[in-house]
GROMACS .gro file of C-alpha atoms in nm:
model
  328
    1MET     CA    1  11.436   2.818   7.196
    2THR     CA    2  11.155   3.019   7.101
    3SER     CA    3  10.901   2.907   6.866
    4PRO     CA    4  10.843   3.064   6.550
    5ALA     CA    5  10.481   3.061   6.633
    6ALA     CA    6  10.562   3.289   6.964
    7LEU     CA    7  10.790   3.488   6.771
    8THR     CA    8  10.508   3.577   6.461
    9SER     CA    9  10.275   3.632   6.818
   10VAL     CA   10  10.468   3.898   6.952
   11LEU     CA   11  10.544   4.133   6.640
   12SER     CA   12  10.256   4.118   6.590
   13LEU     CA   13  10.147   4.358   6.926
   14PRO     CA   14  10.034   4.714   6.863
   15ILE     CA   15  10.323   4.905   7.070
   16ARG     CA   16  10.197   5.115   7.228
   17THR     CA   17  10.396   5.534   7.199
   18GLN     CA   18  10.353   5.791   7.531
   19GLN     CA   19  10.088   6.054   7.377
   20HIS     CA   20   9.983   6.342   7.543
   21SER     CA   21   9.616   6.265   7.367
   22PRO     CA   22   9.344   6.305   7.511
   23LYS     CA   23   9.318   5.949   7.671
   24ASN     CA   24   9.645   5.995   7.843
   25PRO     CA   25   9.589   6.201   8.079
   26SER     CA   26   9.959   6.253   8.201
   27GLY     CA   27  10.053   6.557   7.936
   28ARG     CA   28   9.769   6.733   8.012
   29TYR     CA   29   9.753   6.667   8.439
   30GLY     CA   30  10.086   6.670   8.460
   31PRO     CA   31  10.136   7.075   8.490
   32ILE     CA   32   9.830   7.124   8.688
   33PHE     CA   33   9.955   6.852   8.916
   34ILE     CA   34  10.278   7.019   8.957
   35GLY     CA   35  10.116   7.366   9.036
   36MET     CA   36   9.865   7.170   9.281
   37VAL     CA   37  10.177   7.048   9.482
   38ILE     CA   38  10.283   7.420   9.470
   39ASN     CA   39   9.977   7.571   9.556
   40LEU     CA   40   9.963   7.320   9.867
   41LEU     CA   41  10.276   7.448  10.052
   42LEU     CA   42  10.267   7.724   9.977
   43TYR     CA   43   9.923   7.759  10.178
   44GLY     CA   44  10.129   7.598  10.440
   45ILE     CA   45  10.361   7.897  10.440
   46MET     CA   46  10.046   8.090  10.471
   47ILE     CA   47   9.902   7.821  10.799
   48THR     CA   48  10.180   7.911  10.955
   49GLN     CA   49  10.167   8.351  10.880
   50THR     CA   50   9.893   8.321  10.942
   51TYR     CA   51   9.930   8.198  11.323
   52TRP     CA   52  10.191   8.422  11.356
   53TYR     CA   53  10.033   8.720  11.244
   54PHE     CA   54   9.687   8.633  11.516
   55ASP     CA   55  10.037   8.524  11.800
   56THR     CA   56  10.196   8.793  11.762
   57PHE     CA   57  10.031   9.112  11.712
   58LYS     CA   58   9.766   9.145  11.878
   59ARG     CA   59   9.685   9.422  11.960
   60ASP     CA   60   9.621   9.519  11.583
   61LYS     CA   61   9.242   9.632  11.527
   62ILE     CA   62   9.008   9.442  11.455
   63TRP     CA   63   8.963   9.538  11.066
   64MET     CA   64   9.288   9.413  10.980
   65LYS     CA   65   9.257   9.031  11.206
   66LEU     CA   66   8.893   8.989  10.977
   67PHE     CA   67   9.087   9.088  10.699
   68VAL     CA   68   9.365   8.864  10.800
   69ALA     CA   69   9.120   8.599  10.848
   70LEU     CA   70   8.919   8.629  10.520
   71LEU     CA   71   9.264   8.573  10.298
   72LEU     CA   72   9.301   8.268  10.516
   73ILE     CA   73   8.940   8.139  10.389
   74CYS     CA   74   8.984   8.208  10.030
   75ASP     CA   75   9.286   8.079  10.044
   76THR     CA   76   9.119   7.754  10.218
   77LEU     CA   77   8.841   7.700   9.935
   78ASN     CA   78   9.151   7.773   9.647
   79SER     CA   79   9.389   7.441   9.726
   80ALA     CA   80   8.959   7.267   9.744
   81PHE     CA   81   8.913   7.343   9.451
   82ASP     CA   82   9.326   7.315   9.264
   83VAL     CA   83   9.271   7.026   9.460
   84SER     CA   84   8.910   6.803   9.324
   85PHE     CA   85   9.042   6.979   8.969
   86VAL     CA   86   9.320   6.624   9.033
   87TYR     CA   87   9.117   6.413   9.231
   88ILE     CA   88   8.782   6.429   9.050
   89PRO     CA   89   8.919   6.343   8.667
   90LEU     CA   90   9.220   6.136   8.817
   91VAL     CA   91   9.094   5.909   9.139
   92ALA     CA   92   8.646   5.963   9.112
   93ASP     CA   93   8.563   5.983   8.777
   94TYR     CA   94   8.906   5.756   8.639
   95GLY     CA   95   8.826   5.438   8.453
   96ILE     CA   96   8.424   5.648   8.298
   97THR     CA   97   8.530   6.070   8.188
   98PRO     CA   98   8.611   5.948   7.796
   99ASN     CA   99   8.670   6.232   7.722
  100TRP     CA  100   9.089   6.402   7.996
  101SER     CA  101   9.074   6.807   7.711
  102SER     CA  102   8.704   6.870   8.008
  103THR     CA  103   8.790   7.066   8.268
  104PRO     CA  104   8.602   6.991   8.572
  105ALA     CA  105   8.304   7.161   8.670
  106LEU     CA  106   8.465   7.290   9.057
  107VAL     CA  107   8.789   7.403   8.907
  108LEU     CA  108   8.553   7.687   8.748
  109LEU     CA  109   8.613   7.882   9.031
  110ASP     CA  110   8.878   7.813   9.029
  111PRO     CA  111   9.034   8.170   8.766
  112ALA     CA  112   8.751   8.406   9.029
  113MET     CA  113   8.866   8.305   9.367
  114THR     CA  114   9.273   8.426   9.275
  115ALA     CA  115   9.119   8.736   9.111
  116ILE     CA  116   8.917   8.786   9.483
  117VAL     CA  117   9.245   8.703   9.603
  118ALA     CA  118   9.487   8.976   9.427
  119PHE     CA  119   9.208   9.262   9.451
  120LEU     CA  120   9.189   9.280   9.793
  121VAL     CA  121   9.551   9.234   9.903
  122GLN     CA  122   9.578   9.472   9.567
  123MET     CA  123   9.331   9.752   9.796
  124PHE     CA  124   9.537   9.646  10.075
  125PHE     CA  125   9.868   9.759   9.881
  126ALA     CA  126   9.660  10.064   9.696
  127TRP     CA  127   9.535  10.215  10.062
  128ARG     CA  128   9.876  10.248  10.210
  129VAL     CA  129  10.032  10.343   9.911
  130ARG     CA  130   9.713  10.647   9.991
  131VAL     CA  131   9.902  10.632  10.352
  132LEU     CA  132  10.181  10.730  10.290
  133SER     CA  133  10.238  10.954   9.964
  134ASN     CA  134   9.851  11.033   9.997
  135ASN     CA  135   9.912  11.080   9.580
  136TRP     CA  136   9.509  11.004   9.567
  137PRO     CA  137   9.582  10.949   9.114
  138LEU     CA  138   9.841  10.695   9.162
  139VAL     CA  139   9.590  10.518   9.400
  140ALA     CA  140   9.356  10.559   9.150
  141PHE     CA  141   9.558  10.400   8.938
  142ILE     CA  142   9.624  10.105   9.108
  143ALA     CA  143   9.222  10.083   9.194
  144THR     CA  144   9.159  10.048   8.845
  145CYS     CA  145   9.434   9.848   8.763
  146SER     CA  146   9.269   9.581   9.036
  147ILE     CA  147   8.922   9.662   8.916
  148CYS     CA  148   8.990   9.500   8.583
  149GLN     CA  149   9.222   9.228   8.671
  150PHE     CA  150   8.911   9.116   8.929
  151MET     CA  151   8.665   9.117   8.568
  152GLY     CA  152   8.896   8.916   8.407
  153GLY     CA  153   8.916   8.689   8.638
  154LEU     CA  154   8.576   8.670   8.660
  155GLY     CA  155   8.553   8.617   8.297
  156THR     CA  156   8.760   8.364   8.294
  157SER     CA  157   8.585   8.204   8.478
  158ILE     CA  158   8.289   8.235   8.288
  159ALA     CA  159   8.455   8.177   7.963
  160CYS     CA  160   8.645   7.814   8.098
  161GLY     CA  161   8.262   7.714   8.182
  162ILE     CA  162   8.163   7.829   7.821
  163VAL     CA  163   8.420   7.617   7.643
  164PRO     CA  164   8.563   7.345   7.913
  165GLU     CA  165   8.791   7.205   7.652
  166PHE     CA  166   9.184   7.328   7.790
  167VAL     CA  167   9.276   7.340   7.415
  168GLN     CA  168   9.009   7.576   7.309
  169PHE     CA  169   9.108   7.806   7.577
  170ARG     CA  170   9.237   8.037   7.368
  171ARG     CA  171   8.945   8.116   7.278
  172PHE     CA  172   8.833   8.392   7.472
  173GLN     CA  173   9.198   8.546   7.537
  174VAL     CA  174   9.128   8.817   7.578
  175VAL     CA  175   9.015   8.803   7.845
  176VAL     CA  176   9.282   8.566   7.986
  177ILE     CA  177   9.523   8.902   7.865
  178VAL     CA  178   9.299   9.153   8.060
  179TRP     CA  179   9.352   8.957   8.368
  180LEU     CA  180   9.647   8.876   8.436
  181THR     CA  181   9.802   9.213   8.223
  182CYS     CA  182   9.607   9.362   8.445
  183SER     CA  183   9.729   9.234   8.743
  184ALA     CA  184  10.064   9.192   8.727
  185VAL     CA  185  10.050   9.604   8.627
  186ALA     CA  186   9.936   9.662   8.901
  187ASP     CA  187  10.183   9.521   9.178
  188THR     CA  188  10.437   9.647   8.967
  189ALA     CA  189  10.288   9.995   9.078
  190ILE     CA  190  10.245   9.984   9.399
  191THR     CA  191  10.585   9.808   9.366
  192LEU     CA  192  10.778  10.099   9.214
  193SER     CA  193  10.523  10.390   9.404
  194LEU     CA  194  10.672  10.178   9.748
  195VAL     CA  195  10.977  10.210   9.678
  196TRP     CA  196  10.974  10.601   9.470
  197HIS     CA  197  10.892  10.660   9.811
  198LEU     CA  198  11.087  10.528  10.029
  199GLN     CA  199  11.402  10.658   9.838
  200LYS     CA  200  11.268  11.014   9.876
  201HIS     CA  201  11.206  11.029  10.286
  202LYS     CA  202  11.536  10.871  10.380
  203THR     CA  203  11.609  11.073  10.597
  204GLY     CA  204  12.067  11.049  10.581
  205LEU     CA  205  12.061  10.905  10.952
  206ILE     CA  206  12.252  10.554  10.908
  207GLY     CA  207  11.935  10.348  11.138
  208THR     CA  208  11.697  10.498  11.005
  209ASP     CA  209  11.776  10.437  10.619
  210ASP     CA  210  12.020  10.120  10.741
  211VAL     CA  211  11.586   9.988  10.840
  212VAL     CA  212  11.445  10.161  10.513
  213ASN     CA  213  11.730   9.984  10.334
  214LYS     CA  214  11.540   9.664  10.446
  215ILE     CA  215  11.155   9.762  10.359
  216ILE     CA  216  11.239   9.881  10.037
  217ARG     CA  217  11.440   9.491   9.921
  218LEU     CA  218  11.182   9.334  10.123
  219THR     CA  219  10.934   9.544   9.941
  220VAL     CA  220  11.114   9.413   9.595
  221GLN     CA  221  11.144   9.105   9.646
  222THR     CA  222  10.788   9.070   9.747
  223GLY     CA  223  10.589   9.259   9.535
  224MET     CA  224  10.824   9.147   9.206
  225ILE     CA  225  10.682   8.836   9.326
  226THR     CA  226  10.324   8.779   9.141
  227ALA     CA  227  10.377   9.038   8.849
  228VAL     CA  228  10.684   8.803   8.748
  229CYS     CA  229  10.437   8.460   8.830
  230ALA     CA  230  10.194   8.670   8.614
  231ILE     CA  231  10.344   8.737   8.279
  232ILE     CA  232  10.511   8.397   8.297
  233ASP     CA  233  10.145   8.277   8.382
  234LEU     CA  234  10.083   8.494   8.075
  235VAL     CA  235  10.294   8.412   7.816
  236LEU     CA  236  10.249   8.054   7.853
  237PHE     CA  237   9.943   8.065   7.783
  238LEU     CA  238   9.980   8.254   7.482
  239ILE     CA  239  10.261   8.054   7.284
  240THR     CA  240  10.083   7.640   7.422
  241PRO     CA  241   9.806   7.489   7.480
  242SER     CA  242   9.923   7.228   7.646
  243GLY     CA  243   9.829   7.421   7.974
  244LEU     CA  244  10.151   7.439   8.161
  245HIS     CA  245  10.056   7.761   8.185
  246LEU     CA  246   9.857   7.631   8.515
  247ILE     CA  247  10.234   7.533   8.692
  248PHE     CA  248  10.238   7.922   8.788
  249ASN     CA  249   9.836   8.010   8.742
  250LEU     CA  250   9.696   7.773   9.032
  251PRO     CA  251  10.024   7.918   9.302
  252LEU     CA  252   9.950   8.273   9.227
  253SER     CA  253   9.664   8.303   9.507
  254LYS     CA  254   9.882   8.224   9.722
  255LEU     CA  255  10.200   8.485   9.668
  256TYR     CA  256   9.909   8.758   9.720
  257THR     CA  257   9.896   8.649  10.035
  258ASN     CA  258  10.152   8.509  10.197
  259THR     CA  259  10.358   8.848  10.020
  260LEU     CA  260  10.048   9.020  10.242
  261MET     CA  261  10.094   8.851  10.537
  262SER     CA  262  10.488   8.922  10.497
  263SER     CA  263  10.482   9.213  10.477
  264LEU     CA  264  10.252   9.208  10.758
  265ASN     CA  265  10.545   9.024  11.038
  266SER     CA  266  10.778   9.210  10.852
  267ARG     CA  267  10.701   9.411  11.181
  268VAL     CA  268  10.812   9.179  11.509
  269SER     CA  269  11.147   9.242  11.343
  270ARG     CA  270  11.197   9.621  11.403
  271LYS     CA  271  10.907   9.547  11.671
  272LYS     CA  272  11.219   9.339  11.858
  273ARG     CA  273  11.530   9.560  11.778
  274PRO     CA  274  11.725   9.667  12.063
  275ARG     CA  275  11.720  10.016  12.281
  276PRO     CA  276  11.913  10.199  12.284
  277PRO     CA  277  12.153  10.253  12.589
  278SER     CA  278  12.008  10.471  12.914
  279ASP     CA  279  12.281  10.722  12.875
  280SER     CA  280  12.134  10.836  12.507
  281ARG     CA  281  11.796  10.841  12.603
  282VAL     CA  282  11.614  11.174  12.549
  283THR     CA  283  11.344  11.305  12.650
  284TYR     CA  284  11.145  11.670  12.620
  285PRO     CA  285  11.005  11.777  12.970
  286GLY     CA  286  10.671  11.762  12.935
  287ARG     CA  287  10.665  11.499  12.706
  288SER     CA  288  10.573  11.082  12.699
  289THR     CA  289  10.890  10.799  12.663
  290GLU     CA  290  10.661  10.587  12.630
  291SER     CA  291  10.721  10.465  12.304
  292ASP     CA  292  10.924  10.078  12.387
  293SER     CA  293  10.648   9.913  12.084
  294GLY     CA  294  10.806  10.155  11.843
  295SER     CA  295  10.536  10.271  11.779
  296MET     CA  296  10.553  10.668  11.677
  297PRO     CA  297  10.318  10.743  11.338
  298SER     CA  298  10.526  10.762  11.068
  299LYS     CA  299  10.451  10.727  10.694
  300LEU     CA  300  10.794  10.508  10.612
  301SER     CA  301  10.763  10.172  10.641
  302PRO     CA  302  10.497  10.022  10.311
  303PHE     CA  303  10.385   9.739  10.528
  304HIS     CA  304  10.257   9.885  10.840
  305PRO     CA  305  10.126  10.266  10.845
  306HIS     CA  306  10.383  10.324  11.210
  307ILE     CA  307  10.771  10.237  11.138
  308ALA     CA  308  10.972  10.195  11.587
  309VAL     CA  309  11.172  10.577  11.521
  310CYS     CA  310  11.286  10.611  11.892
  311VAL     CA  311  11.440  11.035  11.964
  312ARG     CA  312  11.414  11.191  12.304
  313SER     CA  313  11.629  11.397  12.403
  314GLN     CA  314  11.782  11.416  12.797
  315LEU     CA  315  11.782  11.914  12.938
  316ASN     CA  316  12.016  11.925  13.124
  317HIS     CA  317  11.905  12.275  13.240
  318SER     CA  318  12.237  12.382  13.387
  319LYS     CA  319  12.320  12.307  12.990
  320ASN     CA  320  12.263  12.521  12.695
  321PRO     CA  321  11.958  12.392  12.602
  322LYS     CA  322  11.988  12.361  12.281
  323THR     CA  323  12.185  12.083  12.183
  324PRO     CA  324  11.960  11.761  12.229
  325LYS     CA  325  12.069  11.435  12.159
  326LEU     CA  326  11.885  11.285  11.918
  327GLU     CA  327  11.956  10.906  11.922
  328THR     CA  328  11.694  10.608  11.560
   0.00000   0.00000   0.00000
């Protein structure tokens, strides 16, 4: 039986409540931890796609390979910054740092690195829009939005260094609005322009149009992911100071790089398409028949300046030469 003295001592103990105060890291670092985990998962996918690219497309131009390598380096640095976001305050400085609401110094580079990756990817797709449509005003609009988001990302990193407290981040919300809004606008413009161009240049041939439809679906699925993620990140940043937006902000750079790599690696499916039957091939006299790799230039694919469309003709001089057989 419990004595009255023991019962009194138990009742006198302070009641511990779960509060998301600055001294309790769970409320502040929960979204950061989730965002870091998603970032690392996407980083693993990026490594796999990069290996697949270098192993499959060995004949790509050297500048393209250097560009992919640069993106991988930027992604690696971004992942290192995000891991330090959690490791420094919760492991290295555990029990030392009195204020859980401050941002580690190394993490201040994360917005700038995300903006750099987004700028590289968006300018690459702007180049593709130029190759496909030759629409310089549209390319200039995309490039302007990309440059604005790049400057907004750099400004966000600088502002985080000046105001390192999480709860004070909305003091520089104008810079963040410029960063994420311009990023979403650029992604949307790229997606819509590529889809519009592909829809406009359908040939009416079933085989070719099926390929174009697949490219359109992949363009929408990959291009709009980054735009939607940036918009959700911005909305959560504006409506709550809890840091919930970091769940979507930390993986943002990986979404850009994986989008680009998926578009580059999608050429594998077109390379491995079955060749047409031998009796239906068409060759014009005096023209080369080497198109096994599907490298005939075309302005149909938003994922590569070339798309495999095989058109051959077999003419029999004893028959009417004006009726060649065509196959796509």
